[in-house]
PDB file of C-alpha atoms in Angstrom:
ATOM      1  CA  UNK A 808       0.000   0.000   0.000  1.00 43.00           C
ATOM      2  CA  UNK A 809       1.035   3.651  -0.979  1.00 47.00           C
ATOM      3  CA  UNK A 810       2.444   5.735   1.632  1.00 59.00           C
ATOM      4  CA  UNK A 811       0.352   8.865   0.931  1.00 63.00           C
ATOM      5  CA  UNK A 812      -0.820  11.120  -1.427  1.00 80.00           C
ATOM      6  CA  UNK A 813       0.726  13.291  -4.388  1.00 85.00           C
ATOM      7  CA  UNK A 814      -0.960  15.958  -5.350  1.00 87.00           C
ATOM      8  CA  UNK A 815      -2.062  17.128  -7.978  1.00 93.00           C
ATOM      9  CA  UNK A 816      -1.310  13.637 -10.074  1.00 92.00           C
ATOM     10  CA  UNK A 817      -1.463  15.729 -13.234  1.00 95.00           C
ATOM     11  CA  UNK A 818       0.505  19.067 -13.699  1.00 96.00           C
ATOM     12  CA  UNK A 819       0.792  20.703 -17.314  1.00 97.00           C
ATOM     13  CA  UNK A 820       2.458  24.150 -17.468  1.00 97.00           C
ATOM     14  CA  UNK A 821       4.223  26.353 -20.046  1.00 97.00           C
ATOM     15  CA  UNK A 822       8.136  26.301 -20.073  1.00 97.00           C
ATOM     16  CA  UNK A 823       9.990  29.043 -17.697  1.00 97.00           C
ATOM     17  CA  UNK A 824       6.804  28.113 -15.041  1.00 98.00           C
ATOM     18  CA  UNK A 825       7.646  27.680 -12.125  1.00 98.00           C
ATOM     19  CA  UNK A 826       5.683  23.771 -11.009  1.00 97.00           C
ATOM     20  CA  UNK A 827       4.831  23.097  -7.273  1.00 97.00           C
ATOM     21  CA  UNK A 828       4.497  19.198  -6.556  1.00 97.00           C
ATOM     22  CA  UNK A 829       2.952  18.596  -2.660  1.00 96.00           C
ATOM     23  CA  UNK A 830       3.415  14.663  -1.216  1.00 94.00           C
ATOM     24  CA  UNK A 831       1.797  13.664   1.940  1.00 94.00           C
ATOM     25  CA  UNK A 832       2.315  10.898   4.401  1.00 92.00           C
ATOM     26  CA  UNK A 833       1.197   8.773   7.480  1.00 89.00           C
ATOM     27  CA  UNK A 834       3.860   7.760   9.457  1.00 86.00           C
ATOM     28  CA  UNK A 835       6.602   9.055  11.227  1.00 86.00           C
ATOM     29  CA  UNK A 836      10.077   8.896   8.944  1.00 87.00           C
ATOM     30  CA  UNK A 837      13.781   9.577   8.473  1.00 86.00           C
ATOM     31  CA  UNK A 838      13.796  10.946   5.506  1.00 89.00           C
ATOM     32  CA  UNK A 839      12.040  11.883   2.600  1.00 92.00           C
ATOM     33  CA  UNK A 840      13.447  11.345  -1.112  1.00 93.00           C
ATOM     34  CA  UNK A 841      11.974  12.914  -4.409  1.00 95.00           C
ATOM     35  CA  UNK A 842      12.588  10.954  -7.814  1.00 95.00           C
ATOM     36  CA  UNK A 843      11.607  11.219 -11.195  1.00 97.00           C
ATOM     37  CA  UNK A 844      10.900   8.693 -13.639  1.00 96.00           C
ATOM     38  CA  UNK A 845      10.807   9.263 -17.548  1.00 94.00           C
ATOM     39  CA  UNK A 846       7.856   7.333 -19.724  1.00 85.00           C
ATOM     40  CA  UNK A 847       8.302   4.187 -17.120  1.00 73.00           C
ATOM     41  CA  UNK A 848      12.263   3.700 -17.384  1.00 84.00           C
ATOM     42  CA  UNK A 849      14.183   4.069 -14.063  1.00 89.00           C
ATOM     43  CA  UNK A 850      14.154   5.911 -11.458  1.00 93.00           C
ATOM     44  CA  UNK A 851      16.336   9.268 -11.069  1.00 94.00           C
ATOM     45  CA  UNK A 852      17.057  10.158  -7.076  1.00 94.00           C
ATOM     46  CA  UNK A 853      16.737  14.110  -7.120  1.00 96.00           C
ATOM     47  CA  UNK A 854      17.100  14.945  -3.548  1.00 95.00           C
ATOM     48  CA  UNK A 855      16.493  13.782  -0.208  1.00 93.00           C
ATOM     49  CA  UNK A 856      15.671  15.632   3.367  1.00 94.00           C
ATOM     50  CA  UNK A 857      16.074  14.646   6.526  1.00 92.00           C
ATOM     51  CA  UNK A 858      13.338  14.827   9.182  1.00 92.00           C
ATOM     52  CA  UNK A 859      15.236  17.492  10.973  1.00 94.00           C
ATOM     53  CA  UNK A 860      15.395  19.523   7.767  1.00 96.00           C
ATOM     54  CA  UNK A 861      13.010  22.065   7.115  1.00 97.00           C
ATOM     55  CA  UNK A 862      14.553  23.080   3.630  1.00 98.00           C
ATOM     56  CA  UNK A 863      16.827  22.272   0.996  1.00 97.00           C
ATOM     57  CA  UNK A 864      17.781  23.391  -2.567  1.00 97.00           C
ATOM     58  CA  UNK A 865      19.639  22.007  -5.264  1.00 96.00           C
ATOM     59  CA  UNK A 866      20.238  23.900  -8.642  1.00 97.00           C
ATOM     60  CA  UNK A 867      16.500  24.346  -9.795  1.00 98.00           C
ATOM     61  CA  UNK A 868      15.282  22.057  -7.178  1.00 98.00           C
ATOM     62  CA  UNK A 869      13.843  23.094  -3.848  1.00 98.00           C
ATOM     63  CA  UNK A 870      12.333  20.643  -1.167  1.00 98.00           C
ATOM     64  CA  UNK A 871      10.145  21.500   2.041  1.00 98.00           C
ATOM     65  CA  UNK A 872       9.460  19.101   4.647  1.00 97.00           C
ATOM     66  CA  UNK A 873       7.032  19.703   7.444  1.00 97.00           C
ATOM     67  CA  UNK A 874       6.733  17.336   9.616  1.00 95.00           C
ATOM     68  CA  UNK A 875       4.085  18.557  12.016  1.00 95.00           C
ATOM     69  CA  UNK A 876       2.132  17.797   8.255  1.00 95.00           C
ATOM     70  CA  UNK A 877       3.563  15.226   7.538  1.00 95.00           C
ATOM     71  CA  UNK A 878       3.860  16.827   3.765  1.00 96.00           C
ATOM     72  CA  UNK A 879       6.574  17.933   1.613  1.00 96.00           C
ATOM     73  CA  UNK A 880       6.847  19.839  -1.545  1.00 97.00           C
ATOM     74  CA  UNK A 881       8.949  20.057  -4.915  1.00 98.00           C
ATOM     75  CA  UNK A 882       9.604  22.907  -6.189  1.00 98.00           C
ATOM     76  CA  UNK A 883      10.700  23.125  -9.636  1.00 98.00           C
ATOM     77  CA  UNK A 884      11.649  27.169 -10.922  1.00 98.00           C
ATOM     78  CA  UNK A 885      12.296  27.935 -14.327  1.00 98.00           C
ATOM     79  CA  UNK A 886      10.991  24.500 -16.113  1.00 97.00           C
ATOM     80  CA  UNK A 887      12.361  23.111 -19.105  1.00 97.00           C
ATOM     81  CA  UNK A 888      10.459  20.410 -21.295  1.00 96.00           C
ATOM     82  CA  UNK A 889      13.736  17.861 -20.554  1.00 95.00           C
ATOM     83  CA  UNK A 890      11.880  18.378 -16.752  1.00 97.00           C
ATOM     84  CA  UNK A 891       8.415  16.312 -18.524  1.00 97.00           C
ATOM     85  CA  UNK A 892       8.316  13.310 -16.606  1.00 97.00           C
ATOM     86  CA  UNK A 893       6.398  11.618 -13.704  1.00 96.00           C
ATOM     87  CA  UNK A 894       7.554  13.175 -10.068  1.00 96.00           C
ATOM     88  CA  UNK A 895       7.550  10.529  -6.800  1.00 95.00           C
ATOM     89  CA  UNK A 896       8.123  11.305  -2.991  1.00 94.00           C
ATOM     90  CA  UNK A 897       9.076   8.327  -1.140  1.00 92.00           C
ATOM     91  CA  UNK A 898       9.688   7.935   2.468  1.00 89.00           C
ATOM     92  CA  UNK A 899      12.240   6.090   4.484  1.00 82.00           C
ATOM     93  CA  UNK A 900      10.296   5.184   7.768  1.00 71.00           C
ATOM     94  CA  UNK A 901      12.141   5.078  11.219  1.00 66.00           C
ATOM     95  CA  UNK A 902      11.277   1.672  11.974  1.00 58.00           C
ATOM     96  CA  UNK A 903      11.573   0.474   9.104  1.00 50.00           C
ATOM     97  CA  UNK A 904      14.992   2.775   7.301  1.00 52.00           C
ATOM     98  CA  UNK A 905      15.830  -0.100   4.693  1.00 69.00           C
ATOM     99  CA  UNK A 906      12.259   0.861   2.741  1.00 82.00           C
ATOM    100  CA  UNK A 907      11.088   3.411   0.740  1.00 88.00           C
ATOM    101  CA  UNK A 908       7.341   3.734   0.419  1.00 87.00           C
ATOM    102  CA  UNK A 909       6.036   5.783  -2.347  1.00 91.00           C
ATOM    103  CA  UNK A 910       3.310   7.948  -3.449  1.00 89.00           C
ATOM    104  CA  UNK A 911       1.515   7.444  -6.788  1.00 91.00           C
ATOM    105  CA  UNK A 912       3.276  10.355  -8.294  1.00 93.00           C
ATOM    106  CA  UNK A 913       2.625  13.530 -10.278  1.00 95.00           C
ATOM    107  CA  UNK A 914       2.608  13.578 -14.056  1.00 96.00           C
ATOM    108  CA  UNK A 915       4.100  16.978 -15.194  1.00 97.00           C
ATOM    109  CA  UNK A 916       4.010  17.656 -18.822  1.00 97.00           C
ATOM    110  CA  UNK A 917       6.339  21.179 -19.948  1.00 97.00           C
ATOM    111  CA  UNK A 918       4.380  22.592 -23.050  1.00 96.00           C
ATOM    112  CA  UNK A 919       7.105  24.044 -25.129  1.00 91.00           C
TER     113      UNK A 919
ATOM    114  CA  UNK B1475      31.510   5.126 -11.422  1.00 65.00           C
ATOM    115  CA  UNK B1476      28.876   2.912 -12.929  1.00 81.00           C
ATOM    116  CA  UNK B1477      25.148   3.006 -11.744  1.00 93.00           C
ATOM    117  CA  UNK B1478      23.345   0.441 -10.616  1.00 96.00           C
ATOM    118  CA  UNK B1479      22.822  -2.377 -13.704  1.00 97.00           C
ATOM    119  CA  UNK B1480      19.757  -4.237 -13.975  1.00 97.00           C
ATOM    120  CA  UNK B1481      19.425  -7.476 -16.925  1.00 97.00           C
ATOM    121  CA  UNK B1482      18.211  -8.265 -19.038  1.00 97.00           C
ATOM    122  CA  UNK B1483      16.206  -4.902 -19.588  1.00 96.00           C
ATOM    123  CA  UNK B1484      12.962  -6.952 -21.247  1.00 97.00           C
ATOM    124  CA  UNK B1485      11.718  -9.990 -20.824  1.00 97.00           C
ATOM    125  CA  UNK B1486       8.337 -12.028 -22.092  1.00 98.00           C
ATOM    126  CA  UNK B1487       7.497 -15.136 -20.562  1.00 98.00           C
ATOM    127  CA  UNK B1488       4.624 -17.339 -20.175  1.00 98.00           C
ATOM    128  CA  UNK B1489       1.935 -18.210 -17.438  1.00 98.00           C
ATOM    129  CA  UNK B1490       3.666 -21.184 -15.342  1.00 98.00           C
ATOM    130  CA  UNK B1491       7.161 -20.801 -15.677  1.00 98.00           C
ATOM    131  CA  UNK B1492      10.069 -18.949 -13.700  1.00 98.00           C
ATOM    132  CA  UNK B1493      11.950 -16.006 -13.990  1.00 98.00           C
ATOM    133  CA  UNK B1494      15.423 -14.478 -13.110  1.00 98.00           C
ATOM    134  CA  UNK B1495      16.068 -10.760 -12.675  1.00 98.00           C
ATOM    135  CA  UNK B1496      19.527  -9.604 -11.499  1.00 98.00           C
ATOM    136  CA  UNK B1497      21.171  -6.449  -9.902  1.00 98.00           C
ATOM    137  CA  UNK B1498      24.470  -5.238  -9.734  1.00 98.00           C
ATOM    138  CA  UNK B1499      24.808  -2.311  -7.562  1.00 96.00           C
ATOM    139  CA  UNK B1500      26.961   1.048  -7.355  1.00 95.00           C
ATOM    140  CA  UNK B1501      30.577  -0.367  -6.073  1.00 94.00           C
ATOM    141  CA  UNK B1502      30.244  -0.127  -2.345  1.00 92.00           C
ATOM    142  CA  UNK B1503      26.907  -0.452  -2.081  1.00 92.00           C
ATOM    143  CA  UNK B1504      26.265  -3.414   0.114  1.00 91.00           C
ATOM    144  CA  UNK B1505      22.338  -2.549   0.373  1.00 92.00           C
ATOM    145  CA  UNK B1506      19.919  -3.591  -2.607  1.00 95.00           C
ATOM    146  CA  UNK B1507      16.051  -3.433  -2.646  1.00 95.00           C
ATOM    147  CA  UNK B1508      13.858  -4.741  -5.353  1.00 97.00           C
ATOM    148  CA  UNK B1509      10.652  -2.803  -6.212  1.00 97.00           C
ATOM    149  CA  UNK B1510       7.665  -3.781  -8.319  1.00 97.00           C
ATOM    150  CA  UNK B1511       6.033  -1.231 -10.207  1.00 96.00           C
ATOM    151  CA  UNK B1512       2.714  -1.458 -11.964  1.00 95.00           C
ATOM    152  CA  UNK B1513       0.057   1.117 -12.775  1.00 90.00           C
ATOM    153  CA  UNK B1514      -2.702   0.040 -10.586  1.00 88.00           C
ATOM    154  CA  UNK B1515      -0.596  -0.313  -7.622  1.00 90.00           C
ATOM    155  CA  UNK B1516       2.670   1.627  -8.058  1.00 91.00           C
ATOM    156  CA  UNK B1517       5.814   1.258  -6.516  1.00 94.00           C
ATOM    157  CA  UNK B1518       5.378  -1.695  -4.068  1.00 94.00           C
ATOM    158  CA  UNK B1519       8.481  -2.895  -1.985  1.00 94.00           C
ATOM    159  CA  UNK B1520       9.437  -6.496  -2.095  1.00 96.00           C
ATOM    160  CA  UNK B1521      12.728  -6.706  -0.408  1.00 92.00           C
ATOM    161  CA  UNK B1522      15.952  -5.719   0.784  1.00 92.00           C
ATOM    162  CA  UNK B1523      19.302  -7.629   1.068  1.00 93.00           C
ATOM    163  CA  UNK B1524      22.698  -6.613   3.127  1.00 91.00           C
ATOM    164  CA  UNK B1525      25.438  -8.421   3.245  1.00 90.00           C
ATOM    165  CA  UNK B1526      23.947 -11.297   1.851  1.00 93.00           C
ATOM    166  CA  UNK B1527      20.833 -11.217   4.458  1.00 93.00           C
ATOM    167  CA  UNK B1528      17.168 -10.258   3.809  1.00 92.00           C
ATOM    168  CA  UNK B1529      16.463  -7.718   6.232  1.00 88.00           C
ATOM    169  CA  UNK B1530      13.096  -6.614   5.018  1.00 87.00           C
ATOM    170  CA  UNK B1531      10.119  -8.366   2.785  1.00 91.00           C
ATOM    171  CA  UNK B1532       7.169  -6.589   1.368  1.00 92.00           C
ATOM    172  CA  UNK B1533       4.026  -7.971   1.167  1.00 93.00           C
ATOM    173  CA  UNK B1534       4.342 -10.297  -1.484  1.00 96.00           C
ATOM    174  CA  UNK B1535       3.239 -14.150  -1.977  1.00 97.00           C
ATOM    175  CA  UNK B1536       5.928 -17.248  -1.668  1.00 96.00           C
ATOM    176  CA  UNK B1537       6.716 -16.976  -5.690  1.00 97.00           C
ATOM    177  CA  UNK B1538       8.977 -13.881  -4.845  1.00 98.00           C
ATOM    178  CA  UNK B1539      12.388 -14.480  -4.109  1.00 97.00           C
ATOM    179  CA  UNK B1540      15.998 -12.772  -4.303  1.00 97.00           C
ATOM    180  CA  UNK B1541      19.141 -13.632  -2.593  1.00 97.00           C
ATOM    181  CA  UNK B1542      22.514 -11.431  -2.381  1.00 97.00           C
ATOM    182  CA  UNK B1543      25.804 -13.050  -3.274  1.00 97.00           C
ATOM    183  CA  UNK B1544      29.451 -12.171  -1.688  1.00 95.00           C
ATOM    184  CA  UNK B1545      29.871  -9.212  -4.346  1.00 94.00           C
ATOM    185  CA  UNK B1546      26.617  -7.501  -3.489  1.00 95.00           C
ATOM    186  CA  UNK B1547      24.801  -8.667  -6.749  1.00 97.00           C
ATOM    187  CA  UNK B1548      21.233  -9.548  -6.342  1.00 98.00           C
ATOM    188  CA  UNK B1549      18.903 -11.666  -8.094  1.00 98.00           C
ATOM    189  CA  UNK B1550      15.355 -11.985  -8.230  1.00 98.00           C
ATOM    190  CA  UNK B1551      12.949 -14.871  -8.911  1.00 98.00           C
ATOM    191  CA  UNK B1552       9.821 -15.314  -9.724  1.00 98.00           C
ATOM    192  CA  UNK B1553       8.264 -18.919  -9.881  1.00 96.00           C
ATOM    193  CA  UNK B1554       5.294 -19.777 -11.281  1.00 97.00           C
ATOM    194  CA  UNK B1555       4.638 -16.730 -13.137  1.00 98.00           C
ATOM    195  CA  UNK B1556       0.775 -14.769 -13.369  1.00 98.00           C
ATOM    196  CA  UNK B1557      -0.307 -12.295 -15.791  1.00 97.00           C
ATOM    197  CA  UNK B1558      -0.218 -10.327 -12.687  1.00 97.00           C
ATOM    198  CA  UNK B1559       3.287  -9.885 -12.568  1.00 98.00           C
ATOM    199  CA  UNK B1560       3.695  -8.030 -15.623  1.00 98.00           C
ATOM    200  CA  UNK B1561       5.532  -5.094 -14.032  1.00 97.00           C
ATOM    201  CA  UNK B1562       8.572  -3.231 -14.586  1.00 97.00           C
ATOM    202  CA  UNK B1563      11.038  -4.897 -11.890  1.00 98.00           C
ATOM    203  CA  UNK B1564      13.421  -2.076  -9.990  1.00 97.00           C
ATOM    204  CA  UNK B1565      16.483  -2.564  -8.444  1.00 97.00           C
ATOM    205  CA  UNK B1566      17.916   0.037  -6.283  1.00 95.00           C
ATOM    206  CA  UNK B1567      21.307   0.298  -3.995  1.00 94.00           C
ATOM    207  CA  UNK B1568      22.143   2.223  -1.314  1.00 90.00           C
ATOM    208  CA  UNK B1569      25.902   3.433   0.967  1.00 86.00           C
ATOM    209  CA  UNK B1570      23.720   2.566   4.507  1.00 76.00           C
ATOM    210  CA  UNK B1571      20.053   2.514   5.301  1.00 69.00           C
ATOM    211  CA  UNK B1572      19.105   5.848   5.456  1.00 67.00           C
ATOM    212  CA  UNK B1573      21.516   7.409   2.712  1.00 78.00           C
ATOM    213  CA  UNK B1574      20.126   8.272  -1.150  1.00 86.00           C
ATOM    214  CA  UNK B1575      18.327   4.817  -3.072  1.00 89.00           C
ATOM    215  CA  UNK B1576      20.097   5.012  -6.438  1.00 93.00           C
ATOM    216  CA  UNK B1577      17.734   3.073  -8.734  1.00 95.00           C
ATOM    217  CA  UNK B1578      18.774   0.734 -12.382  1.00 96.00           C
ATOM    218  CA  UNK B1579      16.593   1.150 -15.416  1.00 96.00           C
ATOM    219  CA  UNK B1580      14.854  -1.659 -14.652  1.00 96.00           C
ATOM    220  CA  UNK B1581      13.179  -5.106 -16.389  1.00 97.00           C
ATOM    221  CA  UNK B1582      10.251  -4.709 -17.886  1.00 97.00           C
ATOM    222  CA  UNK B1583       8.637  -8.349 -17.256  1.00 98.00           C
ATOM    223  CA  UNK B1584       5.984  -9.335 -19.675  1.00 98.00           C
ATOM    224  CA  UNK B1585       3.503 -12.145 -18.759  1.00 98.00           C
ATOM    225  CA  UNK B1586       1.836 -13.975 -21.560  1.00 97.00           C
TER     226      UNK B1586
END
């Protein structure tokens, strides 16, 4: 069973957008990882956050975490169509750290 | 330094018989986890191997196995195969338990 929630599943914007990607959970975790996965090949690790993070950026990228939530979001500034691709959260729980559990993902689509 | 290496990349076999999916993970990466993903119920966890020892099992039936050899290389199996396990098969690595999952392209398993 999934983890949580992604919201919204679907995302279409124009390039240069900015695209905001929220993921939601139930249980208390370690960390939380973001991927991306293009047209069902593997998956790419974008960043992960620790549970005593609040923030963290990388190049285009920036990731909230909030635990009191239990939500995070991807932030994605400036979009490019290479960034068209399916967007997953995926937690590593305490008692279980060896795991990931993931959401069902959002599908972004850049329109040139 | 190579990523993680999954083989074959495709595979179509039929109802009944067996199948063999293997991993090689990032060099030092002594942790490897095998996800299933399909698109009615996602990314589902099936296991996790360190140092040669299953540490972790999903919620999966009997049919699904893996074992770890001395190198860290994983393999999956999958006995008796349904048309239900038509998935696309990931393999992922990690340094420790609660460092960054690097993922492989995955096998795309097709059950006929």
């Amino acid at each position: 069973s999934q983890q949580g929630e992604e919201d919204p599943q679907a995302l279409s914007i124009q390039e240069g957008e900015n695209a905001t990607m929220n993921c939601s959970y139930k249980t208390s975790i370690n960390n939380l990882q973001w991927y991306r996965q293009n047209s069902g090949r593997g998956l790419v690790h974008l960043i992960l956050i620790r549970s005593n993070e609040r923030e963290k950026h990388s190049g285009r990228l920036r990731v909230t975490l909030d635990t009191s939530k239990k939500s995070s979001s991807l932030l994605i500034t400036a979009s490019r169509a290479a960034d068209t691709a399916s967007y997953f959260c995926a937690t590593g729980e305490i008692q279980g750290a060896q795991k990931l559990v993931f959401g069902q993902g959002t599908r972004l689509t850049i329109n040139p | 330094k190579a990523g993680v290496t999954q083989t074959p990349r495709y595979l179509i076999k039929t109802r009944g018989q067996q199948v063999t999916l293997s991993c090689s993970p990032i060099s030092g990466h002594r942790s490897v986890s095998w996800y299933q993903q399909t698109p009615g119920q996602g990314l589902q966890f099936l296991f996790e191997y360190f140092s040669e020892t299953q540490r972790n099992k999903g919620n999966f039936p009997g049919r699904f196995s893996g074992r770890q050899f001395s190198n860290s290389r994983s393999e999956m199996n999958v006995s008796t195969l349904e048309l239900g396990d038509s998935a696309l098969y990931l393999c992922a690595s990690k340094m420790a338990p609660s460092t960054e999952a690097f993922f492989g392209q995955g096998t795309r398993l097709t059950v006929v």
